[in-house]
mmCIF file of C-alpha atoms in Angstrom:
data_model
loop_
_atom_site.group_PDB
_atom_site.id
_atom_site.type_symbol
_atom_site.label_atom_id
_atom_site.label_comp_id
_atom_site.label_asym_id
_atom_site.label_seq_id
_atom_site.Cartn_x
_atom_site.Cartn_y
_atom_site.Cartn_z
ATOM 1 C CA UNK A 1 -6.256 -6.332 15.941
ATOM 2 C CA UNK A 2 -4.545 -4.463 18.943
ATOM 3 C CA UNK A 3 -1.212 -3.663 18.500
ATOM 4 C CA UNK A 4 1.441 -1.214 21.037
ATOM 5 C CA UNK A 5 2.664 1.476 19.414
ATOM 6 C CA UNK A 6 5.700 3.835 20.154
ATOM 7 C CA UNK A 7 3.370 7.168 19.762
ATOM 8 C CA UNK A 8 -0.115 6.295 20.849
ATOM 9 C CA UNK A 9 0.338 3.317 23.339
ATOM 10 C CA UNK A 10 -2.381 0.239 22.602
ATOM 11 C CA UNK A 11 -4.478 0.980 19.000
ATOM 12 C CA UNK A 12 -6.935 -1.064 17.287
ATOM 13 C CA UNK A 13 -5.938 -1.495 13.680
ATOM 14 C CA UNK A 14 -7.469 -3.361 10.691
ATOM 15 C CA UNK A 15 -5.404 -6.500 9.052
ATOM 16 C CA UNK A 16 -5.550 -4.331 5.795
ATOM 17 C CA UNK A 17 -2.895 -1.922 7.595
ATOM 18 C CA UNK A 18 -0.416 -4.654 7.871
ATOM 19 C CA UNK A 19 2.053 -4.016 5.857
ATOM 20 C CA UNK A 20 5.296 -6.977 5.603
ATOM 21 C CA UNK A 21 9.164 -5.195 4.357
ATOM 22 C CA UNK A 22 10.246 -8.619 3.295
ATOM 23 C CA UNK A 23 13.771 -7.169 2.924
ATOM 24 C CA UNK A 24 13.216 -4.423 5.857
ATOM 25 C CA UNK A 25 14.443 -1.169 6.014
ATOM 26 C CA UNK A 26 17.829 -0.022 5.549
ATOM 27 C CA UNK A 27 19.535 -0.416 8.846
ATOM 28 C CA UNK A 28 16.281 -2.036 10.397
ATOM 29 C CA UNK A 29 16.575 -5.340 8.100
ATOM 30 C CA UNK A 30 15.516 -7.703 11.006
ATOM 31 C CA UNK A 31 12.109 -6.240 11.287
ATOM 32 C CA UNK A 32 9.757 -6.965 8.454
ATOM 33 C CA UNK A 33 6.287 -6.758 10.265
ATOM 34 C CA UNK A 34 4.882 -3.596 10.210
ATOM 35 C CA UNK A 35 1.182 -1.677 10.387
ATOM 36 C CA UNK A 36 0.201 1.417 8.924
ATOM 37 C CA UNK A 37 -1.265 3.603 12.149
ATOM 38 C CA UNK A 38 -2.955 6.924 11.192
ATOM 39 C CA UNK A 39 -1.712 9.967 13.370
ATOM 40 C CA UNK A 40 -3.179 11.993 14.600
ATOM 41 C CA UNK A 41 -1.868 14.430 12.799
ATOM 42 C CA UNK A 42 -3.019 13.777 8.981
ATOM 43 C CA UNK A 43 -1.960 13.632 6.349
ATOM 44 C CA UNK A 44 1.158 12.006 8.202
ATOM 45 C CA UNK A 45 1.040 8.374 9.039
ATOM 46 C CA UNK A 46 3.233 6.094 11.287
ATOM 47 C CA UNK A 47 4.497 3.124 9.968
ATOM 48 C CA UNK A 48 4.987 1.192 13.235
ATOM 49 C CA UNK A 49 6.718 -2.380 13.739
ATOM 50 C CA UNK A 50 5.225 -5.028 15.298
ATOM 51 C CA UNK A 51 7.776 -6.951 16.121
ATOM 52 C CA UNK A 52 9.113 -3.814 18.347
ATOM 53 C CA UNK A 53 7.066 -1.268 19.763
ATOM 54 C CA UNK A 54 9.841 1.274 20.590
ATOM 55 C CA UNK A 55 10.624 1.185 16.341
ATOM 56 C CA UNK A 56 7.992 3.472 14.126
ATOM 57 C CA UNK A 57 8.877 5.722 11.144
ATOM 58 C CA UNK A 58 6.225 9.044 10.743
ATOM 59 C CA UNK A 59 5.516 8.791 6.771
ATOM 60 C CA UNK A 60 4.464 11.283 4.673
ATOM 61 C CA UNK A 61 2.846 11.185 0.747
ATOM 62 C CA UNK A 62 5.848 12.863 -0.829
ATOM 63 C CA UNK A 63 3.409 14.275 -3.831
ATOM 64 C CA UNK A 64 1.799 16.075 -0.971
ATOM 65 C CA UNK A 65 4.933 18.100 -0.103
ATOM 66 C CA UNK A 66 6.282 18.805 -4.136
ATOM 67 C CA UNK A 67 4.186 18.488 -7.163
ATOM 68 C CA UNK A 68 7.257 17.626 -9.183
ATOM 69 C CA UNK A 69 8.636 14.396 -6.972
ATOM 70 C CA UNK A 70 8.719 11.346 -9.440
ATOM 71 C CA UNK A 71 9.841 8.121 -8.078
ATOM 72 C CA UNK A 72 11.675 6.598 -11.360
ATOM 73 C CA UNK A 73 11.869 2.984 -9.978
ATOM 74 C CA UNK A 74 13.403 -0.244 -12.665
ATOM 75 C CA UNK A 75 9.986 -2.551 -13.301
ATOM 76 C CA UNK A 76 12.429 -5.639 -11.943
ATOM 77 C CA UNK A 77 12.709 -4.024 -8.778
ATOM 78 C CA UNK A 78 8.506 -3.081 -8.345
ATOM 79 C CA UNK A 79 7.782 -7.306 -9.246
ATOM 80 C CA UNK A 80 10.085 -8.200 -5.857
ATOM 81 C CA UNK A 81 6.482 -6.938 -4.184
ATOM 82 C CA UNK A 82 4.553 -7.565 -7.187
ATOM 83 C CA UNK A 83 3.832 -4.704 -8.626
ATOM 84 C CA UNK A 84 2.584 -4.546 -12.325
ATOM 85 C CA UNK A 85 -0.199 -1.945 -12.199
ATOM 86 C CA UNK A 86 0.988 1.715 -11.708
ATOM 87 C CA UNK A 87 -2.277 1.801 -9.915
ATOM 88 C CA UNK A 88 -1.463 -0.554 -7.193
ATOM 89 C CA UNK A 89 1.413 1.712 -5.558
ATOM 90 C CA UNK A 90 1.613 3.711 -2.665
ATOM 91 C CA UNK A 91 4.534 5.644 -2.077
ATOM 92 C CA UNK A 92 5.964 7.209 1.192
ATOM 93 C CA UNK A 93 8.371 9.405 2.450
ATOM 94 C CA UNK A 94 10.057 8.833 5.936
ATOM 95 C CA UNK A 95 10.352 11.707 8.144
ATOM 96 C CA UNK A 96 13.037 13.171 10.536
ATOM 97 C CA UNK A 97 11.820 15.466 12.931
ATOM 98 C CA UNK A 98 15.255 16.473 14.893
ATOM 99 C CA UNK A 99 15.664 16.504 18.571
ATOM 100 C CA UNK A 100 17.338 19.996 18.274
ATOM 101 C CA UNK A 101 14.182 22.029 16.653
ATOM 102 C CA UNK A 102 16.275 21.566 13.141
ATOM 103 C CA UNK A 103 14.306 21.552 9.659
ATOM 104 C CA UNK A 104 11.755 18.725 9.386
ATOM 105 C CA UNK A 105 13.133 16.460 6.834
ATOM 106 C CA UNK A 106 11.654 13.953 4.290
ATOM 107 C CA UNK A 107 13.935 11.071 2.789
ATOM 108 C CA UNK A 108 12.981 11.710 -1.124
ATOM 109 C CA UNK A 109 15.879 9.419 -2.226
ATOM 110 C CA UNK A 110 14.882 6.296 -0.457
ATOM 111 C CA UNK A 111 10.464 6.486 -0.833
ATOM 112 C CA UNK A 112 8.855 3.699 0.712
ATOM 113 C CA UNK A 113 7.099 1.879 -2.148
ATOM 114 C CA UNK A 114 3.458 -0.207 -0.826
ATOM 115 C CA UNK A 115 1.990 -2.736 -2.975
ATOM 116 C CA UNK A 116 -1.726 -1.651 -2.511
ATOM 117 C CA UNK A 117 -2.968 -5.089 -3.794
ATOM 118 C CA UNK A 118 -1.112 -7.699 -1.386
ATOM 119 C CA UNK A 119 0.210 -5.109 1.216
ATOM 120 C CA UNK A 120 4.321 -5.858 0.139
ATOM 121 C CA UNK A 121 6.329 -2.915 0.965
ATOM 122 C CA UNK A 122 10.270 -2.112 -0.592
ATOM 123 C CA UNK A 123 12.647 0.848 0.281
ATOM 124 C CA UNK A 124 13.649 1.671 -3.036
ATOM 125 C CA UNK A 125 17.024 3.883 -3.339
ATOM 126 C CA UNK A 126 16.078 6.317 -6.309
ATOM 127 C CA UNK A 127 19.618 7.157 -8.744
ATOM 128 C CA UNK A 128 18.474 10.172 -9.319
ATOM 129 C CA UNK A 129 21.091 12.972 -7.686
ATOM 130 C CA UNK A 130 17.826 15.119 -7.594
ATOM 131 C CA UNK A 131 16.734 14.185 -4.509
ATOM 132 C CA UNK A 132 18.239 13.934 -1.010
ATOM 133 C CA UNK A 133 17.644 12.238 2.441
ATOM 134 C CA UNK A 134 16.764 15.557 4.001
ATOM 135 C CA UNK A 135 14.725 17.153 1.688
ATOM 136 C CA UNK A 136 13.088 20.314 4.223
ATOM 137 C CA UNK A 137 9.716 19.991 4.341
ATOM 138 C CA UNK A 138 9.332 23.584 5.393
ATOM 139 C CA UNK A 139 10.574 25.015 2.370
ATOM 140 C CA UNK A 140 9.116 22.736 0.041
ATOM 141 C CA UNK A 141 5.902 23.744 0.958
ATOM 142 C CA UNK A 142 6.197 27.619 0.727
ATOM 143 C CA UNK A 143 7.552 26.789 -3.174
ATOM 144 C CA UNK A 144 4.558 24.894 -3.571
ATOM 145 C CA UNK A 145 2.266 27.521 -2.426
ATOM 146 C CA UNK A 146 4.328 29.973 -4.427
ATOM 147 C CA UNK A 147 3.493 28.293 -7.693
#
């Protein structure tokens, strides 16, 4: 399938990197259609929409960035995309990357949560005070290499 995309103009991508947001995205709950587009700068991936080309989020694994990031989400709230194997999950972090030069960011509190098995995707919002939308990537890593 070719889709547009906002970074890399037309790609070919496989139906297994279609990804639907029944609910959406907070503040983009219109769009639900989306494909997962490697970048070409890995591990990061863009999680463009299909419905417009102009929308795309750059994603990151979050347990890439801190060993210690747990995603505590209710079981209730994983069976909205049918989830009921820990093993079917995928979970991503959206990034900011600021117009200004400012810290490259990663939402921890609100992970992206992929059902692996039927390609279902939820933003979950995560209680936990722990975490923040603009956790700095930067500095993460240098604690993680410190360890």
């Amino acid at each position: 399938m070719v889709i547009d995309t906002k970074a890399m103009g037309r790609v070919e991508i496989s139906e297994d990197r279609i990804v639907s947001v029944p609910a959406g995205l907070f503040g983009f709950e219109e769009y639900t259609d989306f494909a997962l587009v490697d970048s070409e700068y890995a591990p990061l991936v863009w999680l463009q929409s299909l419905q417009e080309k102009n929308l795309a989020f750059l994603l990151i694994d979050p347990f890439l960035i801190s060993d210690d990031y747990e995603a505590e989400i209710d079981d209730k709230e994983l069976l909205r995309i049918g989830i009921q194997d820990p093993s079917d999950v995928s979970v991503f972090a959206i990034i900011t990357v600021p117009e200004d030069g400012g810290a490259v960011t990663a939402n921890f509190q609100g992970p992206l949560i992929i059902n692996k098995r039927n390609r279902l995707c939820m933003q979950a919002v995560l209680d936990s005070s722990r975490y923040t939308t603009k956790h700095n990537i930067l500095e993460a890593l240098k604690r993680k290499e410190g360890r």
